[in-house]
């Protein structure tokens, strides 16, 4: 069992559709980060959410941090093929000296 | 670009041989990490460093050792490679304190045959 559980593990949608990816934990995090990873590359940071209830927008991507700071979601509006990739959430785990802990990832495929 | 270079990018090695992966950064950041990435497991922390000669274990450290003799270099050694260590290895750095945003290298694909 991972500290950060992501769902779904895989998502395949058509261009123009919306999608939501979830990141859940039973532990409270001081912050959560979202990364996107493309094949053959390292993950790239998209956003960090810090305050419970916080909503951040990055063009068509909307990130939300749960009020209790135990969960987060990523919503993509009108997905495009360029959104295809592996989406990872991560956060500093206090009980482990704030080491950055990652979820298992959600693989998103946007078909043209 | 956080100036992180991993070498080699690809390696095939035989079971039982030692292997060293190198991570080099150009920005003098204090915190450096080694992760491995396997299908269904996301990224798992192997070892990390919070300064020269200061290192600590992550969640999957068995069979791995690290060294950091200079700020810019963080080496990961597989003492005696096993097939279960076939994976993609990523080095990362944090600009500020541990657990803050990480910047990753491009990865090393290691195959142990």
Coordinates of C-alpha atoms in Angstrom, one line a residue:
Chain A
X1 CA 0.0 0.0 0.0
X2 CA 1.4 3.3 -1.0
X3 CA 1.2 6.4 1.1
X4 CA -0.2 8.4 -1.8
X5 CA -2.8 6.5 -3.9
X6 CA -3.6 7.7 -7.3
X7 CA -6.6 6.8 -9.3
X8 CA -7.3 5.8 -11.9
X9 CA -4.1 4.1 -12.9
X10 CA -4.8 4.5 -16.6
X11 CA -7.2 6.9 -18.5
X12 CA -7.8 6.9 -22.2
X13 CA -10.0 9.7 -23.7
X14 CA -10.7 11.5 -26.9
X15 CA -9.4 14.9 -27.6
X16 CA -11.8 17.6 -26.3
X17 CA -13.0 15.5 -23.3
X18 CA -12.5 16.4 -19.7
X19 CA -10.7 14.2 -17.2
X20 CA -9.9 14.2 -13.5
X21 CA -7.1 12.4 -11.7
X22 CA -7.1 11.8 -7.9
X23 CA -4.4 11.6 -5.3
X24 CA -5.5 10.4 -1.9
X25 CA -3.8 9.7 1.5
X26 CA -4.7 8.8 5.0
X27 CA -2.0 11.2 6.2
X28 CA -1.9 15.0 6.3
X29 CA 0.6 16.6 4.0
X30 CA 2.0 20.1 4.4
X31 CA 1.9 20.4 0.6
X32 CA 1.4 18.3 -2.5
X33 CA 3.0 18.6 -5.9
X34 CA 1.9 17.4 -9.3
X35 CA 4.4 16.3 -12.0
X36 CA 4.0 15.3 -15.6
X37 CA 6.4 12.8 -17.1
X38 CA 6.8 12.0 -20.8
X39 CA 8.4 8.8 -22.2
X40 CA 12.1 8.8 -21.8
X41 CA 12.2 11.9 -19.7
X42 CA 12.2 12.8 -16.0
X43 CA 9.2 14.2 -14.2
X44 CA 8.6 17.9 -14.6
X45 CA 6.9 19.9 -11.8
X46 CA 3.5 21.4 -12.8
X47 CA 2.3 22.9 -9.5
X48 CA 2.6 22.9 -5.7
X49 CA -0.5 23.3 -3.6
X50 CA 0.0 24.3 0.0
X51 CA -3.2 25.6 1.7
X52 CA -6.2 23.4 2.4
X53 CA -8.9 24.1 -0.1
X54 CA -6.5 25.8 -2.4
X55 CA -7.3 25.8 -6.2
X56 CA -4.6 26.6 -8.7
X57 CA -5.0 26.9 -12.5
X58 CA -2.5 26.4 -15.1
X59 CA -4.1 27.0 -18.5
X60 CA -6.6 24.1 -18.9
X61 CA -5.3 22.3 -15.8
X62 CA -7.0 22.9 -12.5
X63 CA -5.4 21.6 -9.3
X64 CA -7.2 21.4 -5.9
X65 CA -5.9 20.6 -2.5
X66 CA -8.4 19.0 -0.1
X67 CA -9.6 21.0 2.9
X68 CA -8.0 18.5 5.3
X69 CA -4.8 18.4 3.2
X70 CA -5.0 14.6 2.7
X71 CA -6.0 14.6 -1.0
X72 CA -5.7 16.5 -4.2
X73 CA -7.1 16.4 -7.7
X74 CA -6.1 17.4 -11.2
X75 CA -8.7 18.3 -13.7
X76 CA -8.0 18.8 -17.4
X77 CA -10.5 20.6 -19.5
X78 CA -10.8 19.9 -23.2
X79 CA -7.8 17.6 -23.2
X80 CA -5.4 17.7 -26.1
X81 CA -3.0 15.0 -27.4
X82 CA -0.2 17.1 -25.9
X83 CA -1.6 16.3 -22.4
X84 CA -0.7 12.7 -22.9
X85 CA 1.8 11.5 -20.2
X86 CA 2.2 10.1 -16.7
X87 CA 0.9 12.3 -14.0
X88 CA 2.4 11.9 -10.5
X89 CA 1.5 13.5 -7.2
X90 CA 4.1 13.8 -4.5
X91 CA 4.5 15.3 -1.0
X92 CA 6.9 15.6 1.8
X93 CA 6.1 12.8 4.3
X94 CA 6.7 14.2 7.8
X95 CA 7.1 10.9 9.6
X96 CA 10.0 10.1 7.2
X97 CA 11.9 13.3 7.7
X98 CA 10.0 15.1 5.0
X99 CA 11.4 12.9 2.2
X100 CA 9.4 13.5 -1.0
X101 CA 7.0 10.6 -1.5
X102 CA 5.4 9.8 -4.8
X103 CA 2.1 8.2 -5.8
X104 CA 2.0 5.4 -8.3
X105 CA 1.0 7.7 -11.1
X106 CA -1.9 8.0 -13.6
X107 CA -1.1 7.3 -17.2
X108 CA -3.2 9.6 -19.5
X109 CA -3.7 9.0 -23.2
X110 CA -5.5 11.6 -25.2
X111 CA -6.4 10.3 -28.7
X112 CA -6.8 12.8 -31.5
Chain B
X1 CA 16.7 23.5 -16.7
X2 CA 18.2 22.6 -13.3
X3 CA 21.5 21.5 -14.8
X4 CA 21.3 17.8 -13.9
X5 CA 23.2 15.3 -15.9
X6 CA 23.0 11.5 -15.4
X7 CA 25.4 9.1 -16.8
X8 CA 25.3 6.6 -18.4
X9 CA 21.8 7.0 -19.9
X10 CA 21.6 3.3 -20.7
X11 CA 23.5 0.3 -19.4
X12 CA 23.3 -3.4 -19.6
X13 CA 25.2 -5.4 -17.0
X14 CA 25.5 -8.9 -15.8
X15 CA 24.2 -10.3 -12.5
X16 CA 26.8 -10.0 -9.7
X17 CA 28.8 -7.1 -11.2
X18 CA 29.1 -3.8 -9.4
X19 CA 27.6 -0.8 -11.2
X20 CA 27.9 2.9 -10.5
X21 CA 25.6 5.6 -11.8
X22 CA 26.5 9.2 -11.7
X23 CA 24.5 12.3 -11.1
X24 CA 26.1 15.7 -11.7
X25 CA 24.5 19.1 -11.0
X26 CA 25.8 22.5 -12.0
X27 CA 23.8 24.6 -9.5
X28 CA 25.4 23.7 -6.1
X29 CA 22.1 22.6 -4.6
X30 CA 22.3 21.0 -1.2
X31 CA 19.7 18.2 -1.5
X32 CA 20.1 15.4 -4.0
X33 CA 18.1 12.2 -4.4
X34 CA 18.2 8.8 -6.2
X35 CA 14.9 7.2 -7.1
X36 CA 14.0 4.1 -9.1
X37 CA 10.9 3.9 -11.2
X38 CA 9.1 0.6 -11.9
X39 CA 5.7 0.0 -13.5
X40 CA 2.9 0.3 -10.9
X41 CA 5.2 1.7 -8.2
X42 CA 5.8 5.2 -9.2
X43 CA 9.0 6.7 -8.0
X44 CA 10.6 5.1 -4.9
X45 CA 13.4 6.8 -3.0
X46 CA 16.6 4.8 -2.7
X47 CA 19.0 7.2 -1.0
X48 CA 19.3 10.9 -0.5
X49 CA 21.9 13.5 0.5
X50 CA 21.6 16.8 2.3
X51 CA 25.2 17.8 1.9
X52 CA 28.7 16.6 1.2
X53 CA 29.3 13.3 3.0
X54 CA 25.8 13.5 4.5
X55 CA 23.5 10.8 3.2
X56 CA 20.6 8.7 4.4
X57 CA 18.5 5.7 3.3
X58 CA 15.2 5.9 1.5
X59 CA 12.5 3.2 1.4
X60 CA 14.3 0.8 -1.0
X61 CA 18.0 1.1 -0.1
X62 CA 18.9 -2.6 0.3
X63 CA 21.6 -3.5 -2.3
X64 CA 22.5 0.2 -3.0
X65 CA 25.1 2.5 -1.6
X66 CA 25.8 6.2 -2.3
X67 CA 28.6 8.7 -2.0
X68 CA 28.8 12.4 -2.2
X69 CA 32.3 13.7 -1.9
X70 CA 31.6 17.0 -3.8
X71 CA 28.4 19.1 -3.8
X72 CA 27.9 18.6 -7.5
X73 CA 28.2 14.8 -7.7
X74 CA 26.0 12.1 -6.2
X75 CA 27.0 8.5 -7.0
X76 CA 24.8 5.5 -6.7
X77 CA 26.4 2.1 -6.6
X78 CA 24.8 -1.3 -7.0
X79 CA 27.2 -3.4 -5.0
X80 CA 26.3 -6.7 -6.8
X81 CA 23.7 -6.2 -9.4
X82 CA 20.6 -8.4 -9.4
X83 CA 17.8 -8.8 -11.9
X84 CA 15.4 -7.1 -9.5
X85 CA 17.5 -4.0 -9.8
X86 CA 16.6 -3.7 -13.5
X87 CA 14.8 -0.3 -13.5
X88 CA 14.9 3.3 -14.6
X89 CA 16.9 5.4 -12.1
X90 CA 16.4 9.1 -11.7
X91 CA 18.5 11.6 -9.9
X92 CA 16.8 14.7 -8.5
X93 CA 17.7 17.9 -6.6
X94 CA 15.7 20.1 -4.3
X95 CA 16.4 23.8 -4.4
X96 CA 15.3 24.5 -0.8
X97 CA 14.6 22.1 2.1
X98 CA 14.0 18.4 1.8
X99 CA 10.6 17.6 0.4
X100 CA 10.2 20.8 -1.6
X101 CA 9.9 20.8 -5.4
X102 CA 12.2 18.4 -7.1
X103 CA 14.0 18.7 -10.4
X104 CA 14.9 15.5 -12.2
X105 CA 17.5 14.3 -14.5
X106 CA 16.6 12.4 -17.7
X107 CA 17.1 9.0 -16.1
X108 CA 19.3 5.9 -16.5
X109 CA 17.8 2.8 -17.9
X110 CA 19.6 -0.2 -16.3
X111 CA 19.2 -3.7 -17.4
X112 CA 20.7 -6.6 -15.3
X113 CA 20.9 -9.8 -17.3

